[in-house]
Every structure is written in structure tokens, then in C-alpha cells.
Amino acid sequence: MTRIVLSTGNIISGGPAIIRKPGISRSNLELVNSLRVSFSSAQQDYGAGLQCVQEPVNGTNGTSHAEVNGSRTPTSTADAWTAQEDDGTLYIPRIDWSTAGLQEDRAQYEITVKMFFLPTAPVAQRSAYIAQALDLVGKELGAGPEDLTVDLLIVSFPGISFEGDCEWEADKKNARMGNDADELATWEVLEGLHAQGRIGRLGLAEFGSEKLQRFLGKVQTRPAVDQINVKNCCSVPPPLVQFAKKENIELLTHSDSTDILPSGTLRELLGPREKGGADILAASGGDDSAQQKQEQEQGGLLKGDLLPEWVVKYTAFVKDRGVIENKGYFAGAELADAEEAGQRDSKRARTQ
């Protein structure tokens, strides 16, 4: 089993090719686009010292590095621009932490984090996912291990949304979505971080009036924020507006996807270059000829069942200047061989 961490870096400095345009409501587009740019940049940066394709120059007998849009195209393997740590975690791309950190004092920033738990990941591992995600965000923003303080952390649980022909119907459907016991168990972990002073305010995503009311009756630390996406509905459900006002809970709207990184999307991102991927993960066996399989084995591509587990989105907002200085994503996944994947699926079936 291999743990994989994907990172976008600071997408604010990446230009308009990364930032989601107004009107595009799916945050997974921003995530996928920024990961592609991050991979491409790393391939160029770390491929500089590797052997490059030699091609004729202007029809002469001379040779030069192959160029695409004015930049050379290295014939490097993924080892050049990814990094595997001592604990076996594979970073895609490799990260230069020496360039990380905020430009001003921490007090000048409002730091928000949104933690997405993906539907394919085991609930029992959520505490570990939270710890890993906060550690990565802390490094990116220049904080040491367990030193990151977050002003607002919003948690997004899988299987919850607002869908229906009207806001009243959407609110009723929402009451039956998700898993209350799993959500409460995860919230206890966040309450512990809140008690330690590492998180200022806690928030939820996609909780309707009935679901939120049940939740409030069973937690010690009340959510300060309820962030909802009404793109599949008409407007914010009136019962939720009334209940949130009564309980002094701030309602925010967003355009994030609950399943922000599906398995198919991640496999495509890391798959063969000819299919638009980063050429790290071997294609599915059913799609390859014997010759292609042999080439993949020689090339050292990763093989196995890919399972996205979590995504974290972070934002560092400079309060005095009213600008976002740093925004980006990390994502965690597991790559298991056929035997490990079978054991994992059997275990999940027994617990459901």
C-alpha cells in the first residue's frame, strides 16, 4: 500500500489558467485544473537536468532540445519531479518547503480550511486524515508541526446535499442524508482541536434544518457556520434560515462539490500521458495490449487500485489589505494492489 499526497501549491500565483472563473460552480474543476498546472510546472522545473529529446534544428544536422511553445520537453520519469518520504508517502509533485510561508505576521491573516471526506474512504481513518491535512497546510503556510492555528475550519461529509424541486423538499430530503453517528464521531476529533486552541471556529457543510437541529443536541462545541450549496435547488430553505437565525449560526453559500475528487478523475490525472495524465499510474489492465504492459513495467509506472480519501482547501486572507495571499489544495489517496484492495473492500462491507 502506498500513501499519495497531491498538492497544487499556491494557485493565487498561478495565474488565470488555474483560478476558477465566475459562474463555474464546480470547485472540482478548480482543483483538477490547478493539479494539472502543478504537475506540469514540476515536470519542467525538475526535468531541467535530465536528458532531453534531441531533434534537428531548422532541417540541419545540428541538434537541440525539443521545444513545445518555446519550452523544452524533458524525457524524464516521474522520479524526477515526485518524492517518496521515509514513511512511504509519495508526494505528487515533490514540494520545496523552503519556499513556503506567509509574507507577514500570522496576526495579519484570516486562515480558513475546508476538509472534504470522500465517500470511498474509511470513517475510522478520519482522525488521521485531519492530522495529516493540517500538518501539510501548516507547512505550506510556514507553521511548524502542530503549530498551525486556523480561524475557521469547515467540514464536508459525503452523501449530503440540497436537492429537490423546491427548497422545502430539499430541506426534507437533507434530513435523511449522511450518517449521524459517523459525523458526530468525526466532530469529536475537531472539538478536541478546538479545545487545544488550534481551531477558532468550527463549521459544517450541507446541514439542513432538521439535520442541524439533531446535531446541535448531541455536540459540546456548536458549529458557528453552516455552509450550503443550493445549485440543485431554488434558494436557501426558509426553515434553515429561521433555525440558523434562532441559534445564531452564520449561513454561507458555496459552490464546492461534495465528491470533489472521484476515483475516475484521480486515475485520469495520474494516468498515461496519451490520455492527458501525468504518466505516473499505469492504465487499467483491460485497456492495454501485452506490449503496452511490458512498456509500463519497464517504465516503472505505479499499478493498483486508487482510492481518493480526503481533500483540504486552504485560504490565507490578508485582513488589512483585503486580498487572498495564499490559496490551494492538498489531497490524500491510497494505492493498493489487488490483494490489499480486496481485503479493504471486504472490511468496508462488514462495517456497513
Short mmCIF file of C-alpha atoms in Angstrom, two decimals:
data_model
loop_
_atom_site.label_atom_id
_atom_site.label_comp_id
_atom_site.label_asym_id
_atom_site.label_seq_id
_atom_site.Cartn_x
_atom_site.Cartn_y
_atom_site.Cartn_z
CA MET A 1 0.00 0.00 0.00
CA THR A 2 1.30 3.44 -0.94
CA ARG A 3 0.06 6.69 0.50
CA ILE A 4 -0.16 9.51 -2.01
CA VAL A 5 -0.31 13.25 -1.34
CA LEU A 6 -1.14 15.62 -4.21
CA SER A 7 -0.61 19.36 -3.97
CA THR A 8 -1.47 22.38 -6.08
CA GLY A 9 0.84 24.88 -4.46
CA ASN A 10 -0.36 28.46 -4.21
CA ILE A 11 -2.88 28.84 -7.03
CA ILE A 12 -3.12 32.60 -6.49
CA SER A 13 0.36 32.91 -8.02
CA GLY A 14 -0.54 30.51 -10.82
CA GLY A 15 -2.44 32.97 -12.97
CA PRO A 16 -5.81 32.83 -14.75
CA ALA A 17 -5.27 29.30 -16.08
CA ILE A 18 -5.89 27.96 -12.58
CA ILE A 19 -8.39 30.22 -10.86
CA ARG A 20 -12.00 29.22 -11.30
CA LYS A 21 -13.88 31.70 -13.46
CA PRO A 22 -17.05 33.38 -12.16
CA GLY A 23 -20.13 31.34 -12.92
CA ILE A 24 -18.38 27.97 -12.81
CA SER A 25 -19.98 26.25 -9.86
CA ARG A 26 -17.87 23.12 -9.53
CA SER A 27 -14.83 23.50 -7.29
CA ASN A 28 -13.52 20.17 -8.54
CA LEU A 29 -12.74 21.94 -11.84
CA GLU A 30 -10.51 24.36 -9.98
CA LEU A 31 -8.86 21.50 -8.13
CA VAL A 32 -8.25 19.40 -11.24
CA ASN A 33 -7.02 22.36 -13.31
CA SER A 34 -4.64 23.51 -10.59
CA LEU A 35 -3.26 20.00 -10.10
CA ARG A 36 -2.56 19.73 -13.82
CA VAL A 37 -0.68 23.04 -13.76
CA SER A 38 1.21 21.97 -10.63
CA PHE A 39 2.30 18.71 -12.29
CA SER A 40 3.36 20.48 -15.47
CA SER A 41 5.38 23.10 -13.59
CA ALA A 42 7.16 20.45 -11.53
CA GLN A 43 7.98 18.42 -14.63
CA GLN A 44 9.61 21.48 -16.20
CA ASP A 45 11.42 22.60 -13.03
CA TYR A 46 12.84 19.23 -12.01
CA GLY A 47 13.33 17.89 -15.54
CA ALA A 48 15.85 20.61 -16.37
CA GLY A 49 18.85 18.48 -15.51
CA LEU A 50 17.67 15.32 -17.22
CA GLN A 51 18.23 14.05 -20.73
CA CYS A 52 16.00 15.81 -23.24
CA VAL A 53 14.76 14.80 -26.66
CA GLN A 54 17.20 15.70 -29.42
CA GLU A 55 15.70 16.96 -32.67
CA PRO A 56 17.12 18.55 -35.83
CA VAL A 57 17.28 22.34 -35.84
CA ASN A 58 15.76 24.03 -38.90
CA GLY A 59 16.39 20.99 -41.05
CA THR A 60 20.18 20.97 -40.44
CA ASN A 61 22.33 18.24 -38.98
CA GLY A 62 22.59 20.11 -35.67
CA THR A 63 20.61 19.07 -32.59
CA SER A 64 18.73 20.92 -29.86
CA HIS A 65 16.29 20.27 -27.02
CA ALA A 66 12.78 19.61 -28.31
CA GLU A 67 10.56 22.58 -27.67
CA VAL A 68 6.84 22.99 -27.15
CA ASN A 69 5.60 26.59 -27.08
CA GLY A 70 9.16 27.76 -26.50
CA SER A 71 9.97 25.42 -23.60
CA ARG A 72 11.93 22.20 -23.70
CA THR A 73 10.24 18.84 -23.25
CA PRO A 74 12.26 16.50 -21.00
CA THR A 75 12.05 12.74 -21.40
CA SER A 76 12.14 12.33 -17.63
CA THR A 77 10.47 9.74 -15.42
CA ALA A 78 8.20 10.64 -12.54
CA ASP A 79 11.07 10.06 -10.10
CA ALA A 80 12.48 13.42 -11.14
CA TRP A 81 9.53 15.51 -10.07
CA THR A 82 7.88 13.41 -7.36
CA ALA A 83 9.31 12.45 -3.97
CA GLN A 84 8.84 9.45 -1.70
CA GLU A 85 9.41 10.06 2.00
CA ASP A 86 10.87 7.62 4.50
CA ASP A 87 7.39 6.65 5.68
CA GLY A 88 6.50 5.58 2.14
CA THR A 89 4.29 8.57 1.32
CA LEU A 90 4.59 9.63 -2.31
CA TYR A 91 4.34 13.38 -2.93
CA ILE A 92 3.00 14.38 -6.36
CA PRO A 93 4.65 16.69 -7.18
CA ARG A 94 7.64 16.97 -4.82
CA ILE A 95 7.41 20.04 -2.58
CA ASP A 96 10.14 22.56 -1.81
CA TRP A 97 9.14 23.58 1.71
CA SER A 98 11.95 26.14 1.85
CA THR A 99 9.85 28.48 -0.29
CA ALA A 100 6.71 28.06 1.85
CA GLY A 101 5.37 30.52 4.38
CA LEU A 102 3.32 33.68 4.73
CA GLN A 103 4.83 37.07 3.95
CA GLU A 104 3.52 38.87 7.03
CA ASP A 105 2.89 38.10 10.70
CA ARG A 106 0.25 35.46 11.40
CA ALA A 107 -1.96 38.05 13.12
CA GLN A 108 -2.47 39.79 9.78
CA TYR A 109 -4.30 36.81 8.28
CA GLU A 110 -7.67 35.12 8.38
CA ILE A 111 -6.94 31.45 7.69
CA THR A 112 -9.81 29.20 6.64
CA VAL A 113 -9.69 25.49 5.93
CA LYS A 114 -12.31 23.21 4.42
CA MET A 115 -11.89 19.48 4.95
CA PHE A 116 -13.64 17.14 2.50
CA PHE A 117 -14.06 13.50 3.49
CA LEU A 118 -14.55 11.48 0.32
CA PRO A 119 -17.19 8.73 0.07
CA THR A 120 -14.72 5.93 -0.72
CA ALA A 121 -12.55 6.45 2.39
CA PRO A 122 -12.94 4.60 5.72
CA VAL A 123 -14.56 6.61 8.50
CA ALA A 124 -12.17 5.17 11.10
CA GLN A 125 -9.25 6.97 9.45
CA ARG A 126 -10.73 10.46 9.56
CA SER A 127 -8.76 11.49 12.64
CA ALA A 128 -5.53 10.60 10.82
CA TYR A 129 -6.70 12.47 7.70
CA ILE A 130 -7.37 15.61 9.73
CA ALA A 131 -3.94 15.47 11.36
CA GLN A 132 -2.17 14.95 8.03
CA ALA A 133 -4.13 17.69 6.26
CA LEU A 134 -3.50 20.28 8.98
CA ASP A 135 0.18 19.36 9.10
CA LEU A 136 0.51 19.91 5.34
CA VAL A 137 -1.37 23.20 5.41
CA GLY A 138 0.80 24.30 8.34
CA LYS A 139 3.98 23.58 6.37
CA GLU A 140 2.62 25.42 3.35
CA LEU A 141 1.85 28.49 5.45
CA GLY A 142 5.13 28.36 7.35
CA ALA A 143 3.98 26.84 10.65
CA GLY A 144 5.79 24.01 12.40
CA PRO A 145 4.22 20.63 13.23
CA GLU A 146 1.03 21.14 15.25
CA ASP A 147 1.64 24.91 15.30
CA LEU A 148 -0.95 25.91 12.71
CA THR A 149 -3.89 27.87 14.08
CA VAL A 150 -6.99 28.03 11.90
CA ASP A 151 -9.58 30.77 12.27
CA LEU A 152 -12.37 28.71 10.69
CA LEU A 153 -12.47 25.04 9.76
CA ILE A 154 -15.47 23.74 7.82
CA VAL A 155 -16.00 20.01 7.47
CA SER A 156 -17.76 18.47 4.47
CA PHE A 157 -19.18 14.97 4.95
CA PRO A 158 -20.00 12.70 1.99
CA GLY A 159 -23.53 11.95 0.86
CA ILE A 160 -25.15 15.23 1.97
CA SER A 161 -26.64 17.84 -0.36
CA PHE A 162 -29.65 20.03 -1.09
CA GLU A 163 -31.59 18.56 -4.00
CA GLY A 164 -35.23 18.91 -4.90
CA ASP A 165 -37.81 20.76 -6.95
CA CYS A 166 -38.12 23.40 -4.25
CA GLU A 167 -36.26 24.49 -1.13
CA TRP A 168 -38.82 22.88 1.20
CA GLU A 169 -38.43 19.49 -0.46
CA ALA A 170 -34.63 19.82 -0.45
CA ASP A 171 -34.61 20.53 3.27
CA LYS A 172 -36.77 17.46 3.97
CA LYS A 173 -34.57 15.19 1.85
CA ASN A 174 -31.47 16.54 3.52
CA ALA A 175 -32.71 15.36 6.93
CA ARG A 176 -32.29 11.72 5.82
CA MET A 177 -28.84 12.09 4.25
CA GLY A 178 -25.45 11.20 5.66
CA ASN A 179 -24.71 9.21 8.78
CA ASP A 180 -25.29 10.99 12.10
CA ALA A 181 -23.12 8.63 14.15
CA ASP A 182 -20.11 8.93 11.84
CA GLU A 183 -20.46 12.70 11.66
CA LEU A 184 -20.65 13.05 15.44
CA ALA A 185 -17.58 10.85 15.92
CA THR A 186 -15.60 12.99 13.49
CA TRP A 187 -16.84 16.19 15.15
CA GLU A 188 -15.42 14.99 18.48
CA VAL A 189 -11.95 14.99 16.92
CA LEU A 190 -12.44 18.58 15.76
CA GLU A 191 -13.78 19.57 19.18
CA GLY A 192 -10.50 18.36 20.66
CA LEU A 193 -8.51 20.59 18.30
CA HIS A 194 -10.83 23.47 19.15
CA ALA A 195 -10.20 22.92 22.87
CA GLN A 196 -6.44 22.97 22.22
CA GLY A 197 -6.77 26.37 20.53
CA ARG A 198 -5.71 25.10 17.12
CA ILE A 199 -9.12 25.89 15.58
CA GLY A 200 -11.02 29.07 16.38
CA ARG A 201 -14.45 28.36 14.89
CA LEU A 202 -15.92 25.14 13.55
CA GLY A 203 -18.36 24.87 10.70
CA LEU A 204 -20.44 22.34 8.78
CA ALA A 205 -21.43 21.99 5.17
CA GLU A 206 -24.81 20.94 3.75
CA PHE A 207 -26.75 20.60 7.01
CA GLY A 208 -30.46 21.38 6.65
CA SER A 209 -32.74 22.50 9.48
CA GLU A 210 -33.72 19.05 10.80
CA LYS A 211 -30.27 17.54 10.48
CA LEU A 212 -28.69 20.60 12.11
CA GLN A 213 -31.16 20.53 14.98
CA ARG A 214 -30.35 16.87 15.72
CA PHE A 215 -26.66 17.64 15.55
CA LEU A 216 -26.79 20.57 17.97
CA GLY A 217 -28.44 18.41 20.60
CA LYS A 218 -25.50 15.98 20.67
CA VAL A 219 -22.34 18.09 20.49
CA GLN A 220 -20.39 20.10 23.03
CA THR A 221 -18.92 22.65 20.62
CA ARG A 222 -21.64 24.19 18.49
CA PRO A 223 -20.89 24.94 14.85
CA ALA A 224 -20.55 28.66 14.19
CA VAL A 225 -21.13 28.31 10.44
CA ASP A 226 -23.33 26.22 8.15
CA GLN A 227 -22.12 26.41 4.56
CA ILE A 228 -24.57 25.22 1.92
CA ASN A 229 -24.72 24.76 -1.83
CA VAL A 230 -28.14 25.36 -3.38
CA LYS A 231 -27.17 24.97 -7.05
CA ASN A 232 -29.54 21.97 -7.36
CA CYS A 233 -32.34 23.77 -5.55
CA CYS A 234 -34.07 27.13 -5.72
CA SER A 235 -32.79 29.12 -2.75
CA VAL A 236 -31.83 28.72 0.89
CA PRO A 237 -34.64 26.75 2.58
CA PRO A 238 -36.73 29.08 4.81
CA PRO A 239 -36.78 26.58 7.72
CA LEU A 240 -33.00 26.59 7.72
CA VAL A 241 -32.86 30.39 7.60
CA GLN A 242 -35.18 30.64 10.58
CA PHE A 243 -33.43 27.95 12.60
CA ALA A 244 -29.94 29.34 11.93
CA LYS A 245 -31.05 32.82 12.96
CA LYS A 246 -32.58 31.47 16.17
CA GLU A 247 -29.42 29.51 17.03
CA ASN A 248 -27.05 32.31 15.97
CA ILE A 249 -25.40 30.20 13.27
CA GLU A 250 -23.96 32.01 10.25
CA LEU A 251 -25.25 30.74 6.90
CA LEU A 252 -22.81 30.83 4.00
CA THR A 253 -23.27 29.63 0.43
CA HIS A 254 -20.59 27.95 -1.65
CA SER A 255 -20.01 26.18 -4.96
CA ASP A 256 -17.98 23.19 -3.81
CA SER A 257 -18.65 19.61 -4.83
CA THR A 258 -19.19 17.09 -2.05
CA ASP A 259 -17.38 14.38 -4.04
CA ILE A 260 -14.67 16.78 -5.07
CA LEU A 261 -12.20 14.16 -6.34
CA PRO A 262 -13.82 10.97 -7.71
CA SER A 263 -11.70 7.89 -8.27
CA GLY A 264 -12.04 8.12 -12.05
CA THR A 265 -10.90 11.72 -12.09
CA LEU A 266 -7.84 10.98 -9.99
CA ARG A 267 -6.90 7.97 -12.12
CA GLU A 268 -7.19 10.13 -15.23
CA LEU A 269 -4.97 12.82 -13.65
CA LEU A 270 -2.21 10.34 -12.86
CA GLY A 271 -2.71 8.03 -15.84
CA PRO A 272 -0.94 7.72 -19.22
CA ARG A 273 0.31 10.83 -20.95
CA GLU A 274 -1.50 9.97 -24.19
CA LYS A 275 -4.78 10.24 -22.27
CA GLY A 276 -3.90 13.59 -20.72
CA GLY A 277 -2.44 12.24 -17.48
CA ALA A 278 0.82 12.79 -15.63
CA ASP A 279 2.19 9.37 -16.67
CA ILE A 280 2.59 8.07 -13.12
CA LEU A 281 -0.14 5.45 -12.89
CA ALA A 282 -0.38 2.52 -15.26
CA ALA A 283 -3.56 2.24 -17.29
CA SER A 284 -6.15 -0.37 -16.33
CA GLY A 285 -5.15 -3.85 -17.47
CA GLY A 286 -8.20 -4.24 -19.66
CA ASP A 287 -7.20 -1.26 -21.78
CA ASP A 288 -3.63 -2.28 -22.59
CA SER A 289 -2.04 -4.69 -25.03
CA ALA A 290 0.73 -7.05 -23.89
CA GLN A 291 3.28 -4.71 -25.44
CA GLN A 292 1.93 -1.70 -23.57
CA LYS A 293 2.00 -3.62 -20.31
CA GLN A 294 5.61 -4.52 -20.87
CA GLU A 295 6.47 -0.90 -21.58
CA GLN A 296 4.72 0.19 -18.40
CA GLU A 297 6.68 -2.34 -16.34
CA GLN A 298 9.94 -1.10 -17.81
CA GLY A 299 8.91 2.48 -17.17
CA GLY A 300 8.16 1.79 -13.50
CA LEU A 301 4.61 3.13 -13.53
CA LEU A 302 2.54 2.62 -10.40
CA LYS A 303 -0.06 -0.13 -10.53
CA GLY A 304 -3.02 -0.91 -8.32
CA ASP A 305 -6.40 0.26 -7.10
CA LEU A 306 -6.51 4.01 -6.45
CA LEU A 307 -8.70 5.28 -3.61
CA PRO A 308 -9.13 9.04 -3.00
CA GLU A 309 -9.58 9.65 0.73
CA TRP A 310 -9.68 13.37 1.51
CA VAL A 311 -9.17 16.86 0.12
CA VAL A 312 -8.35 20.02 2.04
CA LYS A 313 -8.77 23.53 0.69
CA TYR A 314 -6.98 26.37 2.49
CA THR A 315 -7.06 30.14 2.18
CA ALA A 316 -4.89 32.81 3.82
CA PHE A 317 -6.64 36.20 3.61
CA VAL A 318 -4.76 39.41 4.46
CA LYS A 319 -7.29 41.30 6.57
CA ASP A 320 -5.90 44.83 6.28
CA ARG A 321 -5.41 44.72 2.52
CA GLY A 322 -8.47 42.63 1.72
CA VAL A 323 -6.62 40.21 -0.56
CA ILE A 324 -6.01 36.45 -0.67
CA GLU A 325 -2.28 35.80 -0.49
CA ASN A 326 -2.28 32.02 -0.49
CA LYS A 327 -4.89 29.54 -1.62
CA GLY A 328 -4.51 25.92 -2.59
CA TYR A 329 -5.39 22.28 -2.14
CA PHE A 330 -3.88 19.09 -0.81
CA ALA A 331 -5.42 15.67 -1.48
CA GLY A 332 -4.74 12.27 0.01
CA ALA A 333 -5.17 8.89 -1.64
CA GLU A 334 -4.22 5.26 -1.20
CA LEU A 335 -2.78 2.98 -3.86
CA ALA A 336 -3.35 -0.69 -3.05
CA ASP A 337 -2.54 -3.82 -5.02
CA ALA A 338 -5.30 -6.28 -5.95
CA GLU A 339 -5.00 -8.30 -2.73
CA GLU A 340 -4.98 -5.23 -0.48
CA ALA A 341 -7.91 -3.74 -2.36
CA GLY A 342 -9.94 -6.93 -1.89
CA GLN A 343 -9.23 -7.00 1.84
CA ARG A 344 -10.14 -3.33 2.17
CA ASP A 345 -13.44 -3.76 0.30
CA SER A 346 -14.36 -6.79 2.40
CA LYS A 347 -13.67 -4.90 5.60
CA ARG A 348 -15.76 -1.96 4.42
CA ALA A 349 -18.66 -4.28 3.51
CA ARG A 350 -18.62 -5.81 7.01
CA THR A 351 -18.78 -2.44 8.71
CA GLN A 352 -21.64 -1.09 6.60
#
